[in-house]
XYZ file of C-alpha atoms in Angstrom:
116
model
C -19.721 154.745 66.850
C -18.327 154.747 70.506
C -17.145 158.210 69.650
C -15.859 158.489 73.045
C -12.777 156.105 72.531
C -9.474 156.710 71.003
C -10.452 154.488 67.773
C -14.262 154.718 67.352
C -15.613 152.716 64.747
C -16.034 154.275 61.430
C -18.244 153.403 58.096
C -20.788 150.697 57.727
C -18.631 147.887 57.451
C -16.383 148.441 60.438
C -19.580 149.289 62.443
C -21.532 146.005 61.369
C -18.351 144.028 62.180
C -17.915 145.416 65.611
C -21.682 145.403 66.428
C -22.371 141.694 65.424
C -21.573 140.028 68.507
C -23.604 142.633 70.243
C -26.514 142.002 67.769
C -26.191 138.413 68.108
C -26.153 138.672 72.014
C -22.930 136.831 72.101
C -20.544 139.205 73.821
C -22.815 141.528 75.679
C -26.511 142.507 76.259
C -27.270 146.282 75.500
C -30.457 147.815 76.486
C -31.398 151.355 76.293
C -34.315 153.476 75.900
C -34.652 156.916 74.684
C -35.598 159.375 77.352
C -35.540 162.555 75.022
C -35.412 163.203 71.600
C -34.925 166.751 70.011
C -34.835 168.107 66.555
C -32.629 171.221 66.986
C -32.967 174.612 64.785
C -31.702 172.580 61.526
C -34.731 170.359 60.897
C -32.316 167.615 59.608
C -30.513 167.327 62.752
C -31.675 165.379 65.822
C -30.309 164.212 69.326
C -31.518 161.051 71.198
C -30.324 160.647 74.841
C -31.351 158.368 77.568
C -30.312 155.524 80.098
C -28.805 152.280 79.155
C -27.762 148.985 80.776
C -24.541 146.883 79.667
C -24.373 143.605 80.622
C -21.384 141.197 80.006
C -19.360 138.420 81.511
C -15.985 139.243 83.264
C -13.999 136.600 85.030
C -16.820 134.281 84.994
C -19.481 136.648 86.656
C -21.990 138.843 85.046
C -21.335 142.420 85.530
C -23.745 145.310 84.836
C -23.101 149.077 84.242
C -25.561 151.922 83.449
C -25.297 155.208 82.265
C -26.648 157.677 79.605
C -25.951 157.250 75.529
C -26.239 160.142 73.114
C -26.913 159.707 69.704
C -26.884 162.382 66.873
C -29.127 161.759 63.925
C -28.993 163.444 60.303
C -31.824 162.926 58.061
C -30.500 162.130 54.502
C -31.966 164.594 52.184
C -31.865 162.069 49.240
C -34.162 159.689 50.861
C -35.537 161.263 54.170
C -34.063 158.344 56.235
C -32.420 159.208 59.403
C -28.970 157.821 59.791
C -26.670 157.996 62.729
C -23.673 160.465 62.905
C -22.515 160.135 66.157
C -23.229 157.367 68.881
C -21.597 157.131 72.163
C -21.564 157.384 75.874
C -22.970 160.685 77.727
C -21.714 159.746 80.877
C -19.338 157.964 83.026
C -20.723 154.226 83.420
C -21.622 153.194 86.932
C -21.358 149.673 88.346
C -24.593 147.843 89.457
C -24.645 144.970 91.726
C -27.301 142.972 89.672
C -29.785 143.374 86.745
C -32.436 144.162 89.174
C -30.516 147.475 90.527
C -29.614 148.286 87.029
C -33.055 148.194 85.867
C -34.338 150.006 88.804
C -31.718 152.778 88.003
C -33.111 153.136 84.552
C -36.610 153.138 85.644
C -35.571 156.058 88.118
C -34.215 158.257 85.195
C -36.811 160.989 84.211
C -36.577 163.019 81.191
C -35.093 165.791 82.819
C -32.237 163.820 83.717
C -31.746 162.712 79.957
C -31.551 166.578 79.117
C -28.823 167.366 81.242
């Protein structure tokens, strides 16, 4: 996960540990929605992409950032379950002045924006 960083999280235990504060809602709030999901020429590979909102505290103030994420999925031939191969940002995050502004930005993103 977070493959855009110099040190991405690799493996189930590392990912679960780094995402634990996110899942608990204690570090940040991350909201996203798929704008587009495609299965390529290989039926066991898919990509999802869409807008996200990242909300966290910094210096005692809430900050909001928006952008696009991208996830590449592989279907496990052993059990048919889709598993994440790659997950990360697909754009440079943009600062927003409020949650309402961030939510408006997400609502304004159309599927064609997500496919770029």
